[in-house]
Each structure stands twice: as C-alpha cells, then as structure tokens.
PDB file of C-alpha atoms in Angstrom:
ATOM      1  CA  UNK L   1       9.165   5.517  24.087  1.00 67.00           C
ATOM      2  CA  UNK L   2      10.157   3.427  21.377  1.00 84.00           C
ATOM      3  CA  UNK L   3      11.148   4.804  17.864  1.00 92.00           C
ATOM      4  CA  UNK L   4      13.009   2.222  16.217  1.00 92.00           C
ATOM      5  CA  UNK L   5      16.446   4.078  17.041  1.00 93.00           C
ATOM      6  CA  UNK L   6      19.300   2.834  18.754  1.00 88.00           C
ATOM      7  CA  UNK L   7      18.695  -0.846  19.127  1.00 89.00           C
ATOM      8  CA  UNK L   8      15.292   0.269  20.282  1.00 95.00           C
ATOM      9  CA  UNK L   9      12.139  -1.711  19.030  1.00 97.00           C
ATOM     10  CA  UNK L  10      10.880  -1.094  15.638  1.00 98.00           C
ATOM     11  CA  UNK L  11       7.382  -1.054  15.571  1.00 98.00           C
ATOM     12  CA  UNK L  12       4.925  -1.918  12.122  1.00 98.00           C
ATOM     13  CA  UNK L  13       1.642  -1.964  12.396  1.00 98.00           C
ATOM     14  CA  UNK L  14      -1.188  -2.956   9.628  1.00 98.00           C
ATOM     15  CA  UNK L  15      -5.114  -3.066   9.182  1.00 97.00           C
ATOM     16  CA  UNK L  16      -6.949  -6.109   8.090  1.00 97.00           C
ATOM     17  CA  UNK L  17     -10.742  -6.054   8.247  1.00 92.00           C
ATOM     18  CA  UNK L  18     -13.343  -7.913   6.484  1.00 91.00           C
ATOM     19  CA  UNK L  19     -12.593 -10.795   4.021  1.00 91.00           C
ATOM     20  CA  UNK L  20     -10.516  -9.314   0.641  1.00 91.00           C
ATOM     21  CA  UNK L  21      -6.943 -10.331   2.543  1.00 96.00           C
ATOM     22  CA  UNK L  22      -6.538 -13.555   4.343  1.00 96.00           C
ATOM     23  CA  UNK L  23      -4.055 -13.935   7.083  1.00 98.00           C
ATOM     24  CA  UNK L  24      -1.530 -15.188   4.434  1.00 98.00           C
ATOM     25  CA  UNK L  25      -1.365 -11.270   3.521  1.00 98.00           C
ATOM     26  CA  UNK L  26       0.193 -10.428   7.183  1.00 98.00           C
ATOM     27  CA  UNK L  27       2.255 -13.704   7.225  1.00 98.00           C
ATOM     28  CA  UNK L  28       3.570 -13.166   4.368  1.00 98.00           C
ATOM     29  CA  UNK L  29       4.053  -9.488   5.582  1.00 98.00           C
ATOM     30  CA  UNK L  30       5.720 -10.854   8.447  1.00 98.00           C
ATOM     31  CA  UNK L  31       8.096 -12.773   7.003  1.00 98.00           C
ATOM     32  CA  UNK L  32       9.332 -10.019   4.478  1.00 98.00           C
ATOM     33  CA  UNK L  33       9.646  -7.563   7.327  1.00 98.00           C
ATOM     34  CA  UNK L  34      11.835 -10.324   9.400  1.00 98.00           C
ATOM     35  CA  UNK L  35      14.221 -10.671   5.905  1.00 98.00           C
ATOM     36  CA  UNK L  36      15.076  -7.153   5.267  1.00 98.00           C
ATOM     37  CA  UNK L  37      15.197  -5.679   9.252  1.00 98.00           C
ATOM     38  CA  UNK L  38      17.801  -5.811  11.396  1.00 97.00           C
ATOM     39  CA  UNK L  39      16.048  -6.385  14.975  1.00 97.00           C
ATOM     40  CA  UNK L  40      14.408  -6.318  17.142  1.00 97.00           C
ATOM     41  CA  UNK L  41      10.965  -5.555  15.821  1.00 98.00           C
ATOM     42  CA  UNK L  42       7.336  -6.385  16.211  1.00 98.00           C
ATOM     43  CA  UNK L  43       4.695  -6.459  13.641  1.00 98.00           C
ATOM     44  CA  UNK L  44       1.524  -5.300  15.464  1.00 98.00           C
ATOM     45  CA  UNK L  45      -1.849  -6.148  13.038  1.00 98.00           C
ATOM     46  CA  UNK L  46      -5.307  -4.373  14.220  1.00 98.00           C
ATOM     47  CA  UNK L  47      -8.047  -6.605  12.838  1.00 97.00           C
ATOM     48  CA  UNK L  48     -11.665  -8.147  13.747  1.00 95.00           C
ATOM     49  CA  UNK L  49     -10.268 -11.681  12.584  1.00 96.00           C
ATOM     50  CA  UNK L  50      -6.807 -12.888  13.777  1.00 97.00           C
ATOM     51  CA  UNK L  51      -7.294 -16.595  12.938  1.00 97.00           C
ATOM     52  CA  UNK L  52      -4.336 -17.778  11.532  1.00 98.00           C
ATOM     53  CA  UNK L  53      -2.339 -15.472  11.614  1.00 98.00           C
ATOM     54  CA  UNK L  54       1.907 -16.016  12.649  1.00 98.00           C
ATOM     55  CA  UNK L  55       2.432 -16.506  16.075  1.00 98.00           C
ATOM     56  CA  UNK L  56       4.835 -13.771  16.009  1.00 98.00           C
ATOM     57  CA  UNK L  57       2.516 -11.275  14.584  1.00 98.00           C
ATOM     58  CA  UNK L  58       0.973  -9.290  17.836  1.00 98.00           C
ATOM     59  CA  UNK L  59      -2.898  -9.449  17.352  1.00 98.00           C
ATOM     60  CA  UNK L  60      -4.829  -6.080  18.642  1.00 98.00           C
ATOM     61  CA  UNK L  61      -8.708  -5.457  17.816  1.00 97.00           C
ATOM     62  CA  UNK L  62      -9.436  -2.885  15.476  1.00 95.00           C
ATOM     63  CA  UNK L  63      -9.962   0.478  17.082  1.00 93.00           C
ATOM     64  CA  UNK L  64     -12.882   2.106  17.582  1.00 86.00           C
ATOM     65  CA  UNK L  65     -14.827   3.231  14.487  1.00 77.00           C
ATOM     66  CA  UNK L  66     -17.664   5.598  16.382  1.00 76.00           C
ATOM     67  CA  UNK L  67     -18.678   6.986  13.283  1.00 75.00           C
ATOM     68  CA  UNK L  68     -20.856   6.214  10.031  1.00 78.00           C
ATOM     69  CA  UNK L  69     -18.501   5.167   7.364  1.00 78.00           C
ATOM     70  CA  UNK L  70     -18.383   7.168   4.020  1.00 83.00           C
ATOM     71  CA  UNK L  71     -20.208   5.398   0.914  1.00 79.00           C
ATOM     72  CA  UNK L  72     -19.362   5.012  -2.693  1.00 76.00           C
ATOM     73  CA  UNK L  73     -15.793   6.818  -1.887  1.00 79.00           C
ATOM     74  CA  UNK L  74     -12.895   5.234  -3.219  1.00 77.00           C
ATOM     75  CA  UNK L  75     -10.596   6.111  -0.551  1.00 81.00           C
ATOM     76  CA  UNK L  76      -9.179   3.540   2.420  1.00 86.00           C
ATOM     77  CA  UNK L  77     -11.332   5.697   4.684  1.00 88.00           C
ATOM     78  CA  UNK L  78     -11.290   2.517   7.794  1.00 87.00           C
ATOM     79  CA  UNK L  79      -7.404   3.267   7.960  1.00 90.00           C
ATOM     80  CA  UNK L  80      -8.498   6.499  10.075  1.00 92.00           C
ATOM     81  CA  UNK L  81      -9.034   4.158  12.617  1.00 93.00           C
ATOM     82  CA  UNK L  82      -5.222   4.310  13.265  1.00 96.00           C
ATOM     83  CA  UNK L  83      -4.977   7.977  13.744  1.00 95.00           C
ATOM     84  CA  UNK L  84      -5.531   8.009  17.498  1.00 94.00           C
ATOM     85  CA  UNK L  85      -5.262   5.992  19.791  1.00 95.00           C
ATOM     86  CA  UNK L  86      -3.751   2.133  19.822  1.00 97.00           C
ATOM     87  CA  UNK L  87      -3.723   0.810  23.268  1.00 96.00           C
ATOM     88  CA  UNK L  88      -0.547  -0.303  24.340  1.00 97.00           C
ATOM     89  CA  UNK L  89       0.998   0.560  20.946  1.00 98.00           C
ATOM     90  CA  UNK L  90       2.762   3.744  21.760  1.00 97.00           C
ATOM     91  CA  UNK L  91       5.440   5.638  19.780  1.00 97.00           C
ATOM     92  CA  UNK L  92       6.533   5.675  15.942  1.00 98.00           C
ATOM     93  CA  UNK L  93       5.539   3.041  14.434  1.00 98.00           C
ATOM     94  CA  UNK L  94       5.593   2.482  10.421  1.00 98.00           C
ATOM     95  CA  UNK L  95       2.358   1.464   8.761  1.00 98.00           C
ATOM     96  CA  UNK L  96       2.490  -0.785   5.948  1.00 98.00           C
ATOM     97  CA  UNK L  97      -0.404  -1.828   3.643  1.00 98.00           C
ATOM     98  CA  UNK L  98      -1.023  -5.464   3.302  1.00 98.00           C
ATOM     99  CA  UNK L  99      -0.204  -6.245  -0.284  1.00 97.00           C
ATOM    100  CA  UNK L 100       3.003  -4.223  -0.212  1.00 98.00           C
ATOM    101  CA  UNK L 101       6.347  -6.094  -1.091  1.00 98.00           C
ATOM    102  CA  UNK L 102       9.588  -5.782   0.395  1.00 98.00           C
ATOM    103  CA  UNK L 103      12.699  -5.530  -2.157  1.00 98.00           C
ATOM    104  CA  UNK L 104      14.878  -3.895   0.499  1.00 98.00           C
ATOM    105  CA  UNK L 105      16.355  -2.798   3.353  1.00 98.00           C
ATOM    106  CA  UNK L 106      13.808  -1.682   5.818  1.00 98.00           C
ATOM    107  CA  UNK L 107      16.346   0.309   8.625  1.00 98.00           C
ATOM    108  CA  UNK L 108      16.131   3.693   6.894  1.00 98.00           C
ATOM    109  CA  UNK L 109      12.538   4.006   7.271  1.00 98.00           C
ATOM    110  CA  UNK L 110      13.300   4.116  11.251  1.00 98.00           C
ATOM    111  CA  UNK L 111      16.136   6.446  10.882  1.00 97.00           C
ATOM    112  CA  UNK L 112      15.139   9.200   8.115  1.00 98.00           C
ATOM    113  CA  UNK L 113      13.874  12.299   9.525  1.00 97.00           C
ATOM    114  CA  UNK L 114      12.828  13.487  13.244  1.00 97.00           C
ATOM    115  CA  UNK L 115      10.731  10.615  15.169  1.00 97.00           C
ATOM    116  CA  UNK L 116       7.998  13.307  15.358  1.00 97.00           C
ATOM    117  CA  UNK L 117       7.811  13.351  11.540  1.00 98.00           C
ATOM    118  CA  UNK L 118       4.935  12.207   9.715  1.00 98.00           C
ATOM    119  CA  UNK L 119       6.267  10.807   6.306  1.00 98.00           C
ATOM    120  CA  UNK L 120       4.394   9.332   3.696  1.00 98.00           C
ATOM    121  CA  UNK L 121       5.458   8.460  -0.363  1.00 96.00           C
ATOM    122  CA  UNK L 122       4.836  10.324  -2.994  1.00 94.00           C
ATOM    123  CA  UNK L 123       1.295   9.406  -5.416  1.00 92.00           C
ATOM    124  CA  UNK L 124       3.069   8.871  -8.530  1.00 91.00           C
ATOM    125  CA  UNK L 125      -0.747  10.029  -9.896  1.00 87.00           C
ATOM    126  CA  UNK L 126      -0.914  13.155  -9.157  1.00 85.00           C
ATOM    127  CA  UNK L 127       2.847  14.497  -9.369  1.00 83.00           C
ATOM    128  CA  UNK L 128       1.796  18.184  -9.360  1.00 84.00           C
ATOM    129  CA  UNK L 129      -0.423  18.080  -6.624  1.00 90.00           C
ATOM    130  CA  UNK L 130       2.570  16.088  -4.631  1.00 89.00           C
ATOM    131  CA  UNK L 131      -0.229  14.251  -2.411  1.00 94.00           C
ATOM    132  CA  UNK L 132       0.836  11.701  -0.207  1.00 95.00           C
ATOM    133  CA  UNK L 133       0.203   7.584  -0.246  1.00 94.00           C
ATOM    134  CA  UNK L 134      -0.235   6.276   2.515  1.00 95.00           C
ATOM    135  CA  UNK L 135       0.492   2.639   1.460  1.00 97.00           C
ATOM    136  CA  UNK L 136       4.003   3.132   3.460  1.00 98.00           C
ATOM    137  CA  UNK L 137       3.492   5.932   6.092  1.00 98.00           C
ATOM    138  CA  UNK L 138       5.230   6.727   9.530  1.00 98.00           C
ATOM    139  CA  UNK L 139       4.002   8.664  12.123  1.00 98.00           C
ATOM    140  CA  UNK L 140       4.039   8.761  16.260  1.00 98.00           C
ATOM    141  CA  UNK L 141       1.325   7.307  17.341  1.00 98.00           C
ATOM    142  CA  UNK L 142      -1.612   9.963  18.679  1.00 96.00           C
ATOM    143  CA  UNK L 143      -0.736  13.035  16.023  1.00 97.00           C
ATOM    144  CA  UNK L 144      -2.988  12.528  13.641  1.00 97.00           C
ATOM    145  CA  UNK L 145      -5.988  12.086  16.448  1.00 96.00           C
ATOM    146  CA  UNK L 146      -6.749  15.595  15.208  1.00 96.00           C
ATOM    147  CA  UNK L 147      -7.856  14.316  11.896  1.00 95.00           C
ATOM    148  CA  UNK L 148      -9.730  11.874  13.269  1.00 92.00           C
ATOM    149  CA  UNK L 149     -12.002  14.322  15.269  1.00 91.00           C
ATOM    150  CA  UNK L 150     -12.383  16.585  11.698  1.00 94.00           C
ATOM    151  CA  UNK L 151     -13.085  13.210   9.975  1.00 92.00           C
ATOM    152  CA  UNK L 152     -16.140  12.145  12.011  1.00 89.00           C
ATOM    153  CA  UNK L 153     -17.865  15.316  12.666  1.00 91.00           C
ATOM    154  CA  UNK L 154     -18.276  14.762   9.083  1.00 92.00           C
ATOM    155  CA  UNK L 155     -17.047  11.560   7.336  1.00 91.00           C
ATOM    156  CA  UNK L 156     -19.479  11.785   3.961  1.00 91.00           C
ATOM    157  CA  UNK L 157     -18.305  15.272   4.049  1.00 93.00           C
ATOM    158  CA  UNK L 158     -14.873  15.086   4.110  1.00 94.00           C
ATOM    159  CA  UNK L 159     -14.594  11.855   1.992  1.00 92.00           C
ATOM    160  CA  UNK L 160     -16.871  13.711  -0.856  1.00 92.00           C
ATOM    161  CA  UNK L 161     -14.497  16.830  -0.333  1.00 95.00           C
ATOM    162  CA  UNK L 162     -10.773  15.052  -0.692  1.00 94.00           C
ATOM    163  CA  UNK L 163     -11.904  11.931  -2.153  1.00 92.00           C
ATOM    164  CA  UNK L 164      -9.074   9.935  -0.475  1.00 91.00           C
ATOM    165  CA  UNK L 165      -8.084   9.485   2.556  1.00 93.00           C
ATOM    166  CA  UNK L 166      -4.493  10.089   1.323  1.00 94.00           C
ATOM    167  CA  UNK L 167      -5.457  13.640   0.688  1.00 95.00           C
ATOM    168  CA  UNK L 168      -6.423  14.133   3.536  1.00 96.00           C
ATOM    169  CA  UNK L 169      -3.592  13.474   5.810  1.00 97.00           C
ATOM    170  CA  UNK L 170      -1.999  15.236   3.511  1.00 96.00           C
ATOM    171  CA  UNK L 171      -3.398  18.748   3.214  1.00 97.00           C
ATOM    172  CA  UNK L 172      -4.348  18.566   6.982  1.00 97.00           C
ATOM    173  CA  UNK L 173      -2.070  16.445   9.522  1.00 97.00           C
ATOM    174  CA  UNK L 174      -0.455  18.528  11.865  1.00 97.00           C
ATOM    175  CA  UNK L 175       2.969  19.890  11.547  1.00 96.00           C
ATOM    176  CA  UNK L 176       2.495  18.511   7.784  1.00 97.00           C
ATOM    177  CA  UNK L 177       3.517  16.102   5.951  1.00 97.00           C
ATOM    178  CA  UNK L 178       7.376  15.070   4.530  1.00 97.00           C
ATOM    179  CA  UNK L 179       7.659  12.423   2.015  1.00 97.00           C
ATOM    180  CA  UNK L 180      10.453   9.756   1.642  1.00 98.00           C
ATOM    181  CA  UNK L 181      13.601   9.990  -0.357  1.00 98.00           C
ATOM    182  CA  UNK L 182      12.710   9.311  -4.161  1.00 95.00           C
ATOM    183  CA  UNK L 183      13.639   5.971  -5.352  1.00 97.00           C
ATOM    184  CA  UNK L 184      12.899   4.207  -2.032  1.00 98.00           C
ATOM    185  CA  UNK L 185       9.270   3.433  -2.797  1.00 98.00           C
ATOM    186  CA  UNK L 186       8.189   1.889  -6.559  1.00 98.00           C
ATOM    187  CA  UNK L 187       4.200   1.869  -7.467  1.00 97.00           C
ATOM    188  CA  UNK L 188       3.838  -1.667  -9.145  1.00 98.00           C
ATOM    189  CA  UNK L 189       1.714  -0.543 -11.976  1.00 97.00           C
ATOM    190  CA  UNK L 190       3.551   3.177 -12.654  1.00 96.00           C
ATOM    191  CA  UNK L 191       7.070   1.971 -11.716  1.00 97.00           C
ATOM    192  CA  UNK L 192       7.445  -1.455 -12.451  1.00 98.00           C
ATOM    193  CA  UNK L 193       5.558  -2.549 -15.845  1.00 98.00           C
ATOM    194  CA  UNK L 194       7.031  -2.215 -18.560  1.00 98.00           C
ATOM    195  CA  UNK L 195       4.981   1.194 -20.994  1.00 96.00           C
ATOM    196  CA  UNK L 196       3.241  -0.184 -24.119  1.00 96.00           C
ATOM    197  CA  UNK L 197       4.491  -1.691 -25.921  1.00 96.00           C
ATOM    198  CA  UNK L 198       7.154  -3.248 -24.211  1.00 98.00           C
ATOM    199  CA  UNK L 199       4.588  -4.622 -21.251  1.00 97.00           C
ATOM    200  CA  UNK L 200       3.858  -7.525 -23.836  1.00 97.00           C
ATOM    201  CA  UNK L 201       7.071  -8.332 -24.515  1.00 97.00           C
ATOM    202  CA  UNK L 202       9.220  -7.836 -20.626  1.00 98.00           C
ATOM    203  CA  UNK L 203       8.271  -9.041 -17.335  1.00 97.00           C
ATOM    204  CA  UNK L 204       8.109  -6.219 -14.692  1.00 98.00           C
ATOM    205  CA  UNK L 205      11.243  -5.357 -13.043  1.00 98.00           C
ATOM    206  CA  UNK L 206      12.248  -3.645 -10.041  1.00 98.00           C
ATOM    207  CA  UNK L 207      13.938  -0.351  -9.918  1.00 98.00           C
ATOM    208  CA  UNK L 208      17.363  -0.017  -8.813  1.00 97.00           C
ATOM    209  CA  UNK L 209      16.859   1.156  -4.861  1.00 97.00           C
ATOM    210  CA  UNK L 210      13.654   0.002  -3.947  1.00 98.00           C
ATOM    211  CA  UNK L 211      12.817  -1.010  -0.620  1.00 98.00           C
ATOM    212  CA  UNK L 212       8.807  -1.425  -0.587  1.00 98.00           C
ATOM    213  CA  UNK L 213       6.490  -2.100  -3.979  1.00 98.00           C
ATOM    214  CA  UNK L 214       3.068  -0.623  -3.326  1.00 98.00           C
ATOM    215  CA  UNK L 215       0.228  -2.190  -5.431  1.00 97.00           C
ATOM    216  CA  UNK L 216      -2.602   0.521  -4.954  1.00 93.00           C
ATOM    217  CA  UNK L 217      -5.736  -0.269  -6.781  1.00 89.00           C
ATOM    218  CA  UNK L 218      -6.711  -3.371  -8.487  1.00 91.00           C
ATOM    219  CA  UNK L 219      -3.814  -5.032  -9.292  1.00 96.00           C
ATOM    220  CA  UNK L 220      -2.363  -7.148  -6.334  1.00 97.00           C
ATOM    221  CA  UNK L 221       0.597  -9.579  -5.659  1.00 98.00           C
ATOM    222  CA  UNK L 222      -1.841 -12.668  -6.907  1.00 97.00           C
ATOM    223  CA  UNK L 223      -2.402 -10.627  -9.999  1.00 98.00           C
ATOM    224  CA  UNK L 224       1.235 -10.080 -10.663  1.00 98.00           C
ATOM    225  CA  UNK L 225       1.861 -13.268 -10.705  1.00 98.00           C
ATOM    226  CA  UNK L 226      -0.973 -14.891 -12.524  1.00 98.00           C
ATOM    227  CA  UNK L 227      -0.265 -12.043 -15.121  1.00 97.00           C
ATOM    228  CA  UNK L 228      -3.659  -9.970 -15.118  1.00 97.00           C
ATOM    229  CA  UNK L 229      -4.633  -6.726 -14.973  1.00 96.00           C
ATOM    230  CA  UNK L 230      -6.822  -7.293 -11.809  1.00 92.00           C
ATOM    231  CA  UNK L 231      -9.089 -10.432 -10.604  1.00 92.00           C
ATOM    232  CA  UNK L 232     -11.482  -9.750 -12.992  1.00 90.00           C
ATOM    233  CA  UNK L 233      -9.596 -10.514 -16.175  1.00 92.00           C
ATOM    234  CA  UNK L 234      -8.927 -13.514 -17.270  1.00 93.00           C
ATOM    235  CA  UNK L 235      -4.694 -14.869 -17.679  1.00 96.00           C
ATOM    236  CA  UNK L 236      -3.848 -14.588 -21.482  1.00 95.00           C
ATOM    237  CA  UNK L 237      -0.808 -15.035 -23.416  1.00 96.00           C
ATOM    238  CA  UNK L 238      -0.083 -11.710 -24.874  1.00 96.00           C
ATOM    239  CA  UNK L 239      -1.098 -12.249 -28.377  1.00 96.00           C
ATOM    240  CA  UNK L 240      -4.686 -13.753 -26.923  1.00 96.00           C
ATOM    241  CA  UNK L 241      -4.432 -10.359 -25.088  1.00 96.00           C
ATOM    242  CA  UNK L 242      -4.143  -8.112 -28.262  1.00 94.00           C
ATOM    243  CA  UNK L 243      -6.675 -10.493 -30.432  1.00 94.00           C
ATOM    244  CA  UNK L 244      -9.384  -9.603 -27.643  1.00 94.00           C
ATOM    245  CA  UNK L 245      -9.302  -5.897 -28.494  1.00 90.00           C
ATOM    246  CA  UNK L 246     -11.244  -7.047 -31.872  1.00 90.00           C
ATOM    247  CA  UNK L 247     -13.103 -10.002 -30.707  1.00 89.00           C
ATOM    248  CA  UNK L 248     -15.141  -8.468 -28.110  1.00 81.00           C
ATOM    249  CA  UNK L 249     -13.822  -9.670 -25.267  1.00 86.00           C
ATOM    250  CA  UNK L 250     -12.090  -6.791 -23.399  1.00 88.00           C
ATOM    251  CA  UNK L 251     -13.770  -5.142 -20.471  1.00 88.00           C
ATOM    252  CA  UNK L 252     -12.650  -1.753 -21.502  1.00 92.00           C
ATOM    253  CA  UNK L 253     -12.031   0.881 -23.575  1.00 92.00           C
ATOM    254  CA  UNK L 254      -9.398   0.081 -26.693  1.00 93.00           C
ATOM    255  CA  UNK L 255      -6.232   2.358 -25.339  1.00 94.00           C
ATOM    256  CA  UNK L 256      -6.575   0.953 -21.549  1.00 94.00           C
ATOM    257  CA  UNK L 257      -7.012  -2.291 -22.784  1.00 95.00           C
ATOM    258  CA  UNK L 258      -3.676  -2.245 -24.764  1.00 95.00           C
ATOM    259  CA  UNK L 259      -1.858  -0.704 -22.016  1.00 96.00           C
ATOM    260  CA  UNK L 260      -3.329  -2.744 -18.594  1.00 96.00           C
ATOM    261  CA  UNK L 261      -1.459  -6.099 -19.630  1.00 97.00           C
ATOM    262  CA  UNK L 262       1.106  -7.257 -17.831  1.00 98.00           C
ATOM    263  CA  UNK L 263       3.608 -10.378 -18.146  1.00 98.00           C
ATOM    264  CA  UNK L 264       3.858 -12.975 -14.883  1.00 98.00           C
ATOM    265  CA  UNK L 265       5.979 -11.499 -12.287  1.00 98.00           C
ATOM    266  CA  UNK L 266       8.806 -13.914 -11.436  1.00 98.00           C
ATOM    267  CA  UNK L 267      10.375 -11.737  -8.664  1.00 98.00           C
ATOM    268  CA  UNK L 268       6.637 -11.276  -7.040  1.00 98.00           C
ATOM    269  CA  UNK L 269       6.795 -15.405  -6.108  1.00 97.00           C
ATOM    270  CA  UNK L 270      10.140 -15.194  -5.184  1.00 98.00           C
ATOM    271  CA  UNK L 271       9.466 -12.575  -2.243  1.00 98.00           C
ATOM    272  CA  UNK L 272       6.115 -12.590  -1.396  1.00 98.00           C
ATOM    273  CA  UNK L 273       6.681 -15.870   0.454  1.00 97.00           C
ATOM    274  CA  UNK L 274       6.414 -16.664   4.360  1.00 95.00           C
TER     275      UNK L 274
END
C-alpha cells in the first residue's frame, strides 16, 4: 500500500466542483507538484468536470455526497466527501487545496510522522484554540470515514456546531490530529503581506522555509497578482487606495480597509505557472 516512502508512489489528491476554479487551478497544481517532488507521483483530482484538465492529472468522479449539504456555513463542508472511501485510491495520500502555491520542497510531507498519521497545519486564526487547516492535510485514506458517518446523520447540525469543517476533523478524527513542523506552511494574507503600514509600501514576500502558501478566504493567486484584496475590489495604486477611505469608495469599515491592501505579487506569477 503506497505511502510515498521508499521510492514508493506519492499520492496528491484535490477537489474541484462547480465553476469558481477552472482546470488551470489543477494544471497549474500539477505542474508545481512535478517542480518541487522527487518521483514518482500522481496527482489524483475528484471532480464532476475534468475537461481540460493535464493529461497527467488522473481524473476520478467526485464521491458520493448522500447527504443534504449544510447552508449559509462558511466552512469547505463538500471536502468531507474525501473522508471515506476513493475507489482505487488507496493509502496516504496528501490533499492539497487548489489555490495553494508551492515555494518548496514537497518530500517531507511524505516522510514526517507515522503513515497512519493524520496531519494538518496550524490556523494561524485561532492560535489558542490550535485548530487545524486543512488547506494541506495528510491522512490514509478510509480513517476519517468515521467523521463522515457523524457528519451526515446531521450535516446542518454539525456545520452550525463547529462552523468549519477544519474544526471538525480536528476535535474529532480518530487517533487525533498532529500538525506540521512550524515554518513549513505560510498563510498568504497572515504570513506573507507585509502589516500596515508597510503593505503599501513592500510587495509580499515569502518566509524563509516555506514549502506550500495557503490562500484561505477571499484572496486568491489572481488576486495576488492583480494586487486586490479579493475579486471584488477594484486594482489601485496605493495612494488611490488610501484616498478611497475619504471618498466613499471603500467597501468596508475604515481600519480593514487600511489594512486589506496589498502590492502585486511578483513571486505569485513566477510559480503559479504550468
């Protein structure tokens, strides 16, 4: 059974359903996987659209979601598809979300730990707490199908109760949870932007040792480097930035508005490429 040891296969898997990522998300996955791995490895993606997606990218349908999705929940609650069974996908296997981007060397996150581990990074949100993210996540394939039972007996339930699904692998996957070594993982937005002032004034940057940038929330790799908040706001040079705070033009509240501005991200083009 494969766990990415010893010459044997590593195995990355990802989600893509509905229309916010197009298959240039999982090409251009693909390709940063193939730069920073040492084979072999396969990059399996579950989805209900594979059109146009790399030839080397191993297409599987989404598994089955036999239960009424949660509503006005701002957790990733379709990832729980992926907690039991996947077919002919056996064995660890490394989840990675979509808009991540690899800075690194990806071999360690086959190697740390026991293969039976489930290891997720740390929400840079919620540092007392120390809940999970599962943007980056590794587990063998099957042990969290216990979750997935608890989850649809009651999904409103349990996505009103822990509010992400994050959480909830967290607090309840068997065995528990371990978290990757600190440094290895960077969240764009916490990590990499520069505090107020100084976001008007530096691009981003990448901190030393990072392997993976995670962009949870709004602000995605197109964002970065278009140099917006999210895809709601429009691009402006900082100063246009700062004169919108008294013009009436800023979407929200005067402190947030100063500090969500971010520069054009020069390294973002230069990796997230197929």
């Amino acid at each position: 059974m494969s766990d990415g040891r010893n010459g044997n296969l590593k195995q990355i898997i990802c989600i893509k359903w509905g229309t916010k990522f197009g298959p240039e998300y999982v090409n251009r996955l693909h390709a940063m996987i193939a730069r920073n791995i040492t084979p072999p490895f396969r990059l399996f993606c579950f989805t209900d659209d594979g059109a146009g997606l790399h030839p080397d990218v191993a297409v599987r349908p989404l598994p089955p979601f036999a239960y009424q999705a949660p509503v006005n929940t701002r957790g990733k609650w379709p990832k729980s598809r992926l907690w039991g069974d996947l077919g002919d996908v056996t064995g660890v296997v490394l989840f990675l979300d979509l808009d991540v981007i690899v800075t690194g060397d990806l071999d360690p996150f086959f190697t740390h730990g026991d293969p039976d581990d489930t290891i997720l990074g740390r929400n840079p949100n919620t540092p007392l707490e120390k809940m999970g993210q599962t943007s980056v996540y590794r587990m063998r394939v099957g042990n969290l199908a216990p979750l997935q039972q608890i989850f649809a007996a009651d999904p409103q339930g349990i996505a009103d109760k822990y509010r992400y699904e994050q959480r909830f692998v967290t607090r309840n996957a068997p065995g528990g949870v371990k978290f990757w070594p600190r440094g290895w993982l960077a969240h764009f937005r916490f990590h990499c932007v520069p505090v107020f002032p100084l976001n008007y004034l530096l691009e981003p940057r990448i901190p030393r040792g990072t392997r993976i940038v995670m962009f949870p929330g709004s602000l995605n790799p197109p964002d970065a480097i278009a140099g917006r908040w999210d895809e709601a706001d429009p691009v402006r040079p900082p100063l246009a930035h700062l004169r919108a705070l008294f013009t009436g033009e800023r979407r929200e509240r005067p402190l947030k508005h100063l500090r969500h501005y971010v520069r054009p991200t020069s390294w973002v083009t230069r990796l997230w490429r197929e």
